[in-house]
Amino acid sequence: MSLRHAIVAMLLAAVATATLRLQASEIPHFERRSGFSFMTPETQAIQNDDTSNPGMLWTLDGEALWTSKAGAAGKSCADCHGDARVSMRGVATHYPDFDAAQRQPVNLEQRINLCRTGHQQASALAYESRELLALTAFIGRQSRGLPIKPNSDSNIEPFLAAGRALFLRRQGQLNLACANCHDDNWDRHLAGSAITQAHPTGYPLYRLEWQTLGSLQRRLRNCMVGTRAEPYDYGALELVELELYLMSRAAGMPIETPAVRP
Amino acid sequence: MASALINVPGKAKRGEIIEIKTLMSHIMETGFRHTVTGEPIPRNIITSFSCHYNGVEIFRADLFPAIAANPFISFSTVATESGTFDFHWIGDRGFSESASASITVE
């Protein structure tokens, strides 16, 4: 490479650093905003009215599944847990939670499937299936408005640290960490879309782009594909660790499940 | 499985203009997409929606492939008498769903 080319390359690199803030720094507590606040008033209105929020279709399905018997044990969720409005209130605020038997954190979807395979002796529901999304949305709905509580289990700490490391680690052909967008450039746009702060307050949520309800892991995998990285499989420990870190980052923010996002 | 969300005011004054909101669960597959192996995905959409107020049709809409999944349809009418609203959705592959809601007019 000639000297002239080297200088041009250095100048381009300097311009790139100047226009994009690339040093990872966490968002100050008072500046945290739900993805809801980045939406147009029209999209906010869809979420705010339970009769126009399409996520409620899944929530109602989940309510029906809650009381329907499944598996060889012939038990429904309600047979053990009773009225979800009481027993499931606040549950979604502290997931992923540590599972002693698995010796690792599990998210809400995995907890539902552990209940199915263990207590109901039924088959596990597939990730992103209507049934699993419906049950997760129904359970999440019982925590709507309650603040996210950071999980205080000491067993969680190494997994939380791994999640934070993954959030800060550059990956993919575009060599971007989650933090490069969601900590450092959340007030900007990618193409026409607001970047936002990546707080998982409303999952599972109805994305207008998906035309359906989707889980947090679906969203995380989307982002990874966007950075041209190989996404982890559904249920991978890395994704659960990332969920853990995102929930700790959003501690205190109210649950919106089922939210609507563009 | 729940398929429709209906919002009709339970009470209204005679002559009052009321808003009716409906949301129907449906994938609204356009018929223009293909699978990864190149086979076309057949069209599967709602083609027609209607609302009857005490047996009289007060609203009708034709739906087309460009309409999003889970169509949300909202419209207004004048509350004339107590009774029921009957909603009906018809679509491809014999899709047919109904729902109803009642209103008290004072």
Short mmCIF file of C-alpha atoms in Angstrom, two decimals:
data_model
loop_
_atom_site.label_atom_id
_atom_site.label_comp_id
_atom_site.label_asym_id
_atom_site.label_seq_id
_atom_site.Cartn_x
_atom_site.Cartn_y
_atom_site.Cartn_z
CA MET A 1 0.00 0.00 0.00
CA SER A 2 1.41 3.40 -0.97
CA LEU A 3 1.81 6.18 1.61
CA ARG A 4 -1.05 8.11 -0.01
CA HIS A 5 -3.39 5.14 0.30
CA ALA A 6 -2.38 4.67 3.92
CA ILE A 7 -3.18 8.33 4.72
CA VAL A 8 -6.57 8.09 3.01
CA ALA A 9 -7.33 4.93 4.99
CA MET A 10 -6.34 6.62 8.24
CA LEU A 11 -8.52 9.65 7.47
CA LEU A 12 -11.50 7.42 6.66
CA ALA A 13 -11.01 5.58 9.92
CA ALA A 14 -10.87 8.89 11.82
CA VAL A 15 -14.09 10.09 10.15
CA ALA A 16 -15.81 6.81 10.96
CA THR A 17 -14.87 7.12 14.65
CA ALA A 18 -16.01 10.71 14.76
CA THR A 19 -19.46 10.03 13.29
CA LEU A 20 -20.21 6.88 15.29
CA ARG A 21 -19.62 6.68 19.01
CA LEU A 22 -17.98 3.33 19.40
CA GLN A 23 -16.75 3.20 22.98
CA ALA A 24 -19.04 1.07 25.12
CA SER A 25 -20.60 2.95 28.00
CA GLU A 26 -23.69 1.97 29.92
CA ILE A 27 -26.85 4.10 29.72
CA PRO A 28 -27.31 6.28 32.84
CA HIS A 29 -30.26 5.15 34.94
CA PHE A 30 -32.31 8.31 34.39
CA GLU A 31 -31.89 8.12 30.60
CA ARG A 32 -33.35 4.64 30.25
CA ARG A 33 -36.40 4.42 27.96
CA SER A 34 -38.65 1.56 26.92
CA GLY A 35 -38.82 0.81 23.19
CA PHE A 36 -42.44 1.99 23.55
CA SER A 37 -41.30 5.62 23.81
CA PHE A 38 -39.53 5.41 20.44
CA MET A 39 -42.74 4.44 18.61
CA THR A 40 -45.18 6.66 16.76
CA PRO A 41 -48.39 7.59 18.64
CA GLU A 42 -50.30 5.37 16.18
CA THR A 43 -48.28 2.27 17.09
CA GLN A 44 -48.45 3.14 20.79
CA ALA A 45 -52.24 3.26 20.48
CA ILE A 46 -52.28 -0.33 19.16
CA GLN A 47 -50.45 -1.52 22.29
CA ASN A 48 -52.46 0.59 24.74
CA ASP A 49 -55.88 -0.77 23.82
CA ASP A 50 -56.35 -4.44 24.66
CA THR A 51 -58.99 -4.76 21.95
CA SER A 52 -56.62 -3.53 19.23
CA ASN A 53 -53.44 -5.18 20.56
CA PRO A 54 -53.05 -8.38 18.49
CA GLY A 55 -50.83 -9.83 21.25
CA MET A 56 -54.03 -10.27 23.26
CA LEU A 57 -55.11 -13.02 20.82
CA TRP A 58 -52.19 -15.13 22.11
CA THR A 59 -52.85 -14.12 25.70
CA LEU A 60 -56.43 -15.40 25.41
CA ASP A 61 -55.16 -18.64 23.85
CA GLY A 62 -52.75 -18.94 26.77
CA GLU A 63 -55.60 -18.51 29.23
CA ALA A 64 -57.42 -21.42 27.57
CA LEU A 65 -54.25 -23.58 27.56
CA TRP A 66 -53.67 -22.80 31.26
CA THR A 67 -56.76 -24.76 32.23
CA SER A 68 -56.58 -27.53 29.60
CA LYS A 69 -55.15 -30.87 30.67
CA ALA A 70 -52.04 -32.16 28.87
CA GLY A 71 -49.73 -35.16 28.97
CA ALA A 72 -49.80 -38.59 30.59
CA ALA A 73 -50.29 -37.06 34.05
CA GLY A 74 -53.58 -35.55 32.86
CA LYS A 75 -52.89 -32.29 34.66
CA SER A 76 -53.37 -28.70 33.57
CA CYS A 77 -51.20 -25.77 34.66
CA ALA A 78 -54.11 -24.63 36.83
CA ASP A 79 -54.29 -27.98 38.66
CA CYS A 80 -51.00 -27.12 40.40
CA HIS A 81 -50.76 -23.34 40.09
CA GLY A 82 -54.42 -22.37 40.49
CA ASP A 83 -55.55 -18.96 39.35
CA ALA A 84 -52.76 -17.46 37.24
CA ARG A 85 -53.90 -13.95 38.15
CA VAL A 86 -52.70 -14.71 41.68
CA SER A 87 -50.01 -17.37 41.32
CA MET A 88 -48.28 -15.94 38.23
CA ARG A 89 -48.37 -12.29 39.28
CA GLY A 90 -44.81 -10.93 39.18
CA VAL A 91 -43.29 -14.20 37.95
CA ALA A 92 -42.13 -12.79 34.60
CA THR A 93 -40.31 -9.94 36.36
CA HIS A 94 -37.51 -12.20 37.62
CA TYR A 95 -36.88 -14.55 34.69
CA PRO A 96 -34.50 -16.03 33.55
CA ASP A 97 -34.25 -17.81 36.90
CA PHE A 98 -31.70 -20.32 38.20
CA ASP A 99 -32.80 -23.94 37.94
CA ALA A 100 -31.14 -26.07 40.60
CA ALA A 101 -31.63 -29.34 38.72
CA GLN A 102 -30.13 -28.04 35.47
CA ARG A 103 -27.48 -26.02 37.35
CA GLN A 104 -28.03 -23.16 34.91
CA PRO A 105 -30.50 -20.33 34.32
CA VAL A 106 -33.69 -21.05 32.37
CA ASN A 107 -36.00 -18.53 30.73
CA LEU A 108 -39.78 -18.51 31.03
CA GLU A 109 -40.29 -20.62 27.89
CA GLN A 110 -37.86 -23.25 29.20
CA ARG A 111 -39.56 -23.22 32.62
CA ILE A 112 -42.92 -23.91 30.95
CA ASN A 113 -41.39 -26.81 29.04
CA LEU A 114 -39.73 -28.17 32.22
CA CYS A 115 -43.19 -28.16 33.82
CA ARG A 116 -44.63 -29.92 30.79
CA THR A 117 -42.00 -32.66 30.58
CA GLY A 118 -41.59 -33.08 34.36
CA HIS A 119 -44.97 -32.57 35.98
CA GLN A 120 -47.43 -33.00 33.11
CA GLN A 121 -45.40 -35.76 31.39
CA ALA A 122 -46.18 -34.08 28.09
CA SER A 123 -43.91 -33.30 25.13
CA ALA A 124 -41.99 -30.03 25.21
CA LEU A 125 -43.52 -27.29 23.05
CA ALA A 126 -41.41 -26.08 20.12
CA TYR A 127 -39.81 -22.65 20.38
CA GLU A 128 -41.95 -19.99 18.65
CA SER A 129 -44.91 -22.40 18.43
CA ARG A 130 -48.28 -20.73 18.96
CA GLU A 131 -48.88 -22.73 22.16
CA LEU A 132 -45.57 -21.84 23.82
CA LEU A 133 -45.88 -18.16 22.86
CA ALA A 134 -49.48 -18.13 24.09
CA LEU A 135 -48.60 -19.57 27.52
CA THR A 136 -45.59 -17.26 27.87
CA ALA A 137 -47.66 -14.22 26.88
CA PHE A 138 -50.44 -15.21 29.30
CA ILE A 139 -47.98 -15.63 32.20
CA GLY A 140 -46.13 -12.44 31.22
CA ARG A 141 -49.44 -10.54 31.08
CA GLN A 142 -49.96 -11.22 34.81
CA SER A 143 -46.90 -9.03 35.53
CA ARG A 144 -47.92 -6.10 33.36
CA GLY A 145 -47.00 -2.83 35.06
CA LEU A 146 -44.78 -4.50 37.66
CA PRO A 147 -41.09 -3.51 37.77
CA ILE A 148 -38.41 -5.91 36.50
CA LYS A 149 -36.56 -7.37 39.51
CA PRO A 150 -32.90 -8.30 39.15
CA ASN A 151 -32.43 -11.93 40.09
CA SER A 152 -30.56 -12.07 43.41
CA ASP A 153 -29.65 -15.79 43.33
CA SER A 154 -25.87 -15.98 43.87
CA ASN A 155 -25.68 -18.92 41.45
CA ILE A 156 -26.76 -16.52 38.70
CA GLU A 157 -23.71 -14.26 38.88
CA PRO A 158 -21.28 -16.11 36.56
CA PHE A 159 -24.03 -16.46 33.93
CA LEU A 160 -24.93 -12.79 34.23
CA ALA A 161 -21.25 -11.88 33.77
CA ALA A 162 -21.09 -14.11 30.68
CA GLY A 163 -24.18 -12.37 29.30
CA ARG A 164 -22.63 -8.96 29.84
CA ALA A 165 -19.42 -10.09 28.14
CA LEU A 166 -21.44 -11.31 25.16
CA PHE A 167 -23.30 -7.97 25.01
CA LEU A 168 -19.97 -6.13 24.84
CA ARG A 169 -18.21 -8.55 22.48
CA ARG A 170 -17.88 -7.62 18.81
CA GLN A 171 -19.08 -10.35 16.49
CA GLY A 172 -20.13 -11.09 12.93
CA GLN A 173 -18.85 -9.83 9.59
CA LEU A 174 -19.86 -6.27 10.56
CA ASN A 175 -17.83 -6.69 13.77
CA LEU A 176 -20.48 -5.08 16.00
CA ALA A 177 -21.23 -5.67 19.64
CA CYS A 178 -24.78 -5.23 20.97
CA ALA A 179 -23.38 -2.30 22.98
CA ASN A 180 -22.17 -0.45 19.86
CA CYS A 181 -25.78 0.18 18.89
CA HIS A 182 -27.82 -0.16 22.06
CA ASP A 183 -25.53 1.57 24.59
CA ASP A 184 -23.69 4.04 22.39
CA ASN A 185 -26.06 4.96 19.55
CA TRP A 186 -29.57 4.23 20.87
CA ASP A 187 -30.74 7.79 20.09
CA ARG A 188 -29.95 7.37 16.39
CA HIS A 189 -31.49 5.54 13.48
CA LEU A 190 -30.49 2.56 11.37
CA ALA A 191 -32.04 3.22 7.98
CA GLY A 192 -35.48 4.57 8.97
CA SER A 193 -35.78 2.67 12.23
CA ALA A 194 -35.02 3.91 15.74
CA ILE A 195 -32.16 1.87 17.26
CA THR A 196 -33.62 1.96 20.84
CA GLN A 197 -32.01 0.82 24.09
CA ALA A 198 -32.83 -2.91 23.90
CA HIS A 199 -34.82 -3.24 27.10
CA PRO A 200 -36.77 -6.54 27.10
CA THR A 201 -39.87 -5.09 28.78
CA GLY A 202 -42.62 -6.45 26.54
CA TYR A 203 -41.76 -10.00 25.47
CA PRO A 204 -43.21 -12.02 23.98
CA LEU A 205 -44.34 -9.14 21.78
CA TYR A 206 -46.21 -8.55 18.54
CA ARG A 207 -43.91 -7.14 15.89
CA LEU A 208 -45.66 -5.57 12.93
CA GLU A 209 -42.69 -6.65 10.81
CA TRP A 210 -43.15 -10.29 11.86
CA GLN A 211 -46.95 -10.13 11.57
CA THR A 212 -46.99 -12.35 14.63
CA LEU A 213 -45.95 -12.70 18.26
CA GLY A 214 -42.29 -13.55 18.90
CA SER A 215 -39.95 -14.26 21.80
CA LEU A 216 -36.96 -12.29 23.02
CA GLN A 217 -34.71 -15.00 21.61
CA ARG A 218 -36.23 -14.50 18.16
CA ARG A 219 -35.39 -10.79 18.47
CA LEU A 220 -31.83 -11.55 19.64
CA ARG A 221 -31.29 -13.95 16.73
CA ASN A 222 -32.60 -11.26 14.34
CA CYS A 223 -30.02 -8.81 15.67
CA MET A 224 -27.24 -11.38 15.29
CA VAL A 225 -28.21 -12.05 11.68
CA GLY A 226 -28.21 -8.26 11.23
CA THR A 227 -24.58 -8.07 12.29
CA ARG A 228 -23.95 -11.04 9.96
CA ALA A 229 -23.01 -13.30 12.84
CA GLU A 230 -24.08 -16.93 13.15
CA PRO A 231 -27.07 -16.82 15.54
CA TYR A 232 -27.20 -19.21 18.49
CA ASP A 233 -29.91 -21.88 18.40
CA TYR A 234 -33.16 -21.32 20.28
CA GLY A 235 -32.66 -22.27 23.91
CA ALA A 236 -28.85 -21.96 23.77
CA LEU A 237 -27.27 -21.04 27.10
CA GLU A 238 -25.61 -18.00 25.48
CA LEU A 239 -29.01 -16.55 24.56
CA VAL A 240 -30.34 -17.16 28.09
CA GLU A 241 -27.26 -15.42 29.52
CA LEU A 242 -27.86 -12.48 27.21
CA GLU A 243 -31.51 -12.38 28.37
CA LEU A 244 -30.26 -12.33 31.97
CA TYR A 245 -28.00 -9.37 31.31
CA LEU A 246 -30.72 -7.47 29.43
CA MET A 247 -33.17 -8.00 32.31
CA SER A 248 -30.60 -6.76 34.87
CA ARG A 249 -29.95 -3.75 32.63
CA ALA A 250 -33.69 -2.99 32.61
CA ALA A 251 -34.17 -3.54 36.36
CA GLY A 252 -37.03 -1.43 37.69
CA MET A 253 -38.67 -0.80 34.30
CA PRO A 254 -42.32 -1.95 34.07
CA ILE A 255 -43.33 -5.10 32.17
CA GLU A 256 -45.54 -4.35 29.11
CA THR A 257 -46.32 -7.89 27.92
CA PRO A 258 -47.73 -8.37 25.34
CA ALA A 259 -46.14 -5.28 23.80
CA VAL A 260 -46.40 -4.11 20.18
CA ARG A 261 -43.32 -2.98 18.26
CA PRO A 262 -42.84 -1.91 14.63
CA MET B 1 -58.59 -21.07 20.61
CA ALA B 2 -59.63 -17.45 20.81
CA SER B 3 -60.00 -15.97 17.38
CA ALA B 4 -61.70 -12.57 17.68
CA LEU B 5 -61.49 -9.52 19.92
CA ILE B 6 -64.59 -7.31 19.82
CA ASN B 7 -65.04 -3.92 21.46
CA VAL B 8 -68.60 -2.57 21.50
CA PRO B 9 -69.75 -0.18 24.24
CA GLY B 10 -72.10 -2.01 26.60
CA LYS B 11 -74.37 1.03 26.98
CA ALA B 12 -75.16 4.05 24.81
CA LYS B 13 -77.71 6.87 24.59
CA ARG B 14 -80.25 6.75 21.76
CA GLY B 15 -78.84 8.56 18.71
CA GLU B 16 -75.28 8.47 20.02
CA ILE B 17 -72.47 7.68 17.56
CA ILE B 18 -70.56 4.65 18.83
CA GLU B 19 -67.26 3.16 17.73
CA ILE B 20 -66.98 -0.57 17.08
CA LYS B 21 -63.57 -2.26 16.99
CA THR B 22 -62.86 -5.79 15.79
CA LEU B 23 -59.67 -7.85 15.59
CA MET B 24 -59.67 -11.24 13.89
CA SER B 25 -56.89 -13.81 14.16
CA HIS B 26 -55.76 -14.76 10.64
CA ILE B 27 -52.39 -15.21 8.88
CA MET B 28 -53.49 -13.34 5.69
CA GLU B 29 -51.08 -15.26 3.45
CA THR B 30 -50.82 -13.18 0.27
CA GLY B 31 -50.30 -15.96 -2.28
CA PHE B 32 -47.31 -14.07 -3.68
CA ARG B 33 -44.66 -15.76 -1.54
CA HIS B 34 -42.64 -18.91 -2.18
CA THR B 35 -41.14 -21.56 0.07
CA VAL B 36 -37.35 -22.03 0.25
CA THR B 37 -37.69 -24.75 -2.40
CA GLY B 38 -39.48 -22.36 -4.76
CA GLU B 39 -43.02 -23.66 -4.46
CA PRO B 40 -45.68 -20.96 -4.30
CA ILE B 41 -47.51 -20.64 -0.97
CA PRO B 42 -51.23 -20.62 -1.82
CA ARG B 43 -53.28 -17.57 -0.96
CA ASN B 44 -55.12 -17.78 2.36
CA ILE B 45 -56.85 -14.54 3.27
CA ILE B 46 -60.11 -13.23 4.69
CA THR B 47 -62.11 -11.98 1.73
CA SER B 48 -65.16 -10.46 3.37
CA PHE B 49 -66.28 -8.94 6.67
CA SER B 50 -69.78 -7.88 7.63
CA CYS B 51 -71.64 -6.53 10.64
CA HIS B 52 -75.39 -6.87 11.27
CA TYR B 53 -77.18 -4.75 13.89
CA ASN B 54 -80.34 -6.58 14.94
CA GLY B 55 -80.32 -8.42 11.61
CA VAL B 56 -79.76 -5.37 9.42
CA GLU B 57 -76.42 -5.08 7.65
CA ILE B 58 -74.74 -1.84 8.71
CA PHE B 59 -71.16 -2.43 7.54
CA ARG B 60 -69.41 -4.58 4.95
CA ALA B 61 -65.82 -4.69 3.75
CA ASP B 62 -63.92 -6.69 1.12
CA LEU B 63 -60.37 -7.64 2.08
CA PHE B 64 -57.42 -8.12 -0.25
CA PRO B 65 -53.92 -9.72 -0.15
CA ALA B 66 -52.17 -6.47 0.86
CA ILE B 67 -53.97 -6.37 4.22
CA ALA B 68 -51.81 -7.33 7.21
CA ALA B 69 -52.20 -10.43 9.36
CA ASN B 70 -54.81 -10.31 12.14
CA PRO B 71 -56.94 -7.61 10.45
CA PHE B 72 -58.19 -4.83 12.74
CA ILE B 73 -61.40 -3.24 11.46
CA SER B 74 -62.98 -0.26 13.19
CA PHE B 75 -66.10 1.67 12.19
CA SER B 76 -68.89 3.82 13.63
CA THR B 77 -72.65 3.53 13.75
CA VAL B 78 -75.58 5.25 15.44
CA ALA B 79 -77.01 3.50 18.49
CA THR B 80 -80.71 3.23 17.63
CA GLU B 81 -82.04 0.38 19.78
CA SER B 82 -80.89 -2.26 22.27
CA GLY B 83 -79.85 -5.53 20.69
CA THR B 84 -76.92 -7.41 19.22
CA PHE B 85 -74.20 -6.87 16.70
CA ASP B 86 -73.31 -9.97 14.68
CA PHE B 87 -69.92 -10.05 13.01
CA HIS B 88 -68.97 -12.45 10.26
CA TRP B 89 -65.65 -13.09 8.54
CA ILE B 90 -65.42 -15.23 5.37
CA GLY B 91 -62.21 -16.28 3.64
CA ASP B 92 -60.22 -18.74 1.53
CA ARG B 93 -60.20 -22.48 2.32
CA GLY B 94 -63.71 -22.26 3.75
CA PHE B 95 -62.74 -19.87 6.52
CA SER B 96 -65.85 -18.72 8.37
CA GLU B 97 -65.91 -17.16 11.82
CA SER B 98 -68.64 -15.37 13.73
CA ALA B 99 -68.83 -13.30 16.88
CA SER B 100 -71.46 -11.15 18.52
CA ALA B 101 -71.79 -8.43 21.12
CA SER B 102 -74.80 -6.85 22.78
CA ILE B 103 -75.64 -3.23 23.53
CA THR B 104 -78.20 -1.54 25.78
CA VAL B 105 -79.59 1.73 24.38
CA GLU B 106 -81.26 4.07 26.86
#
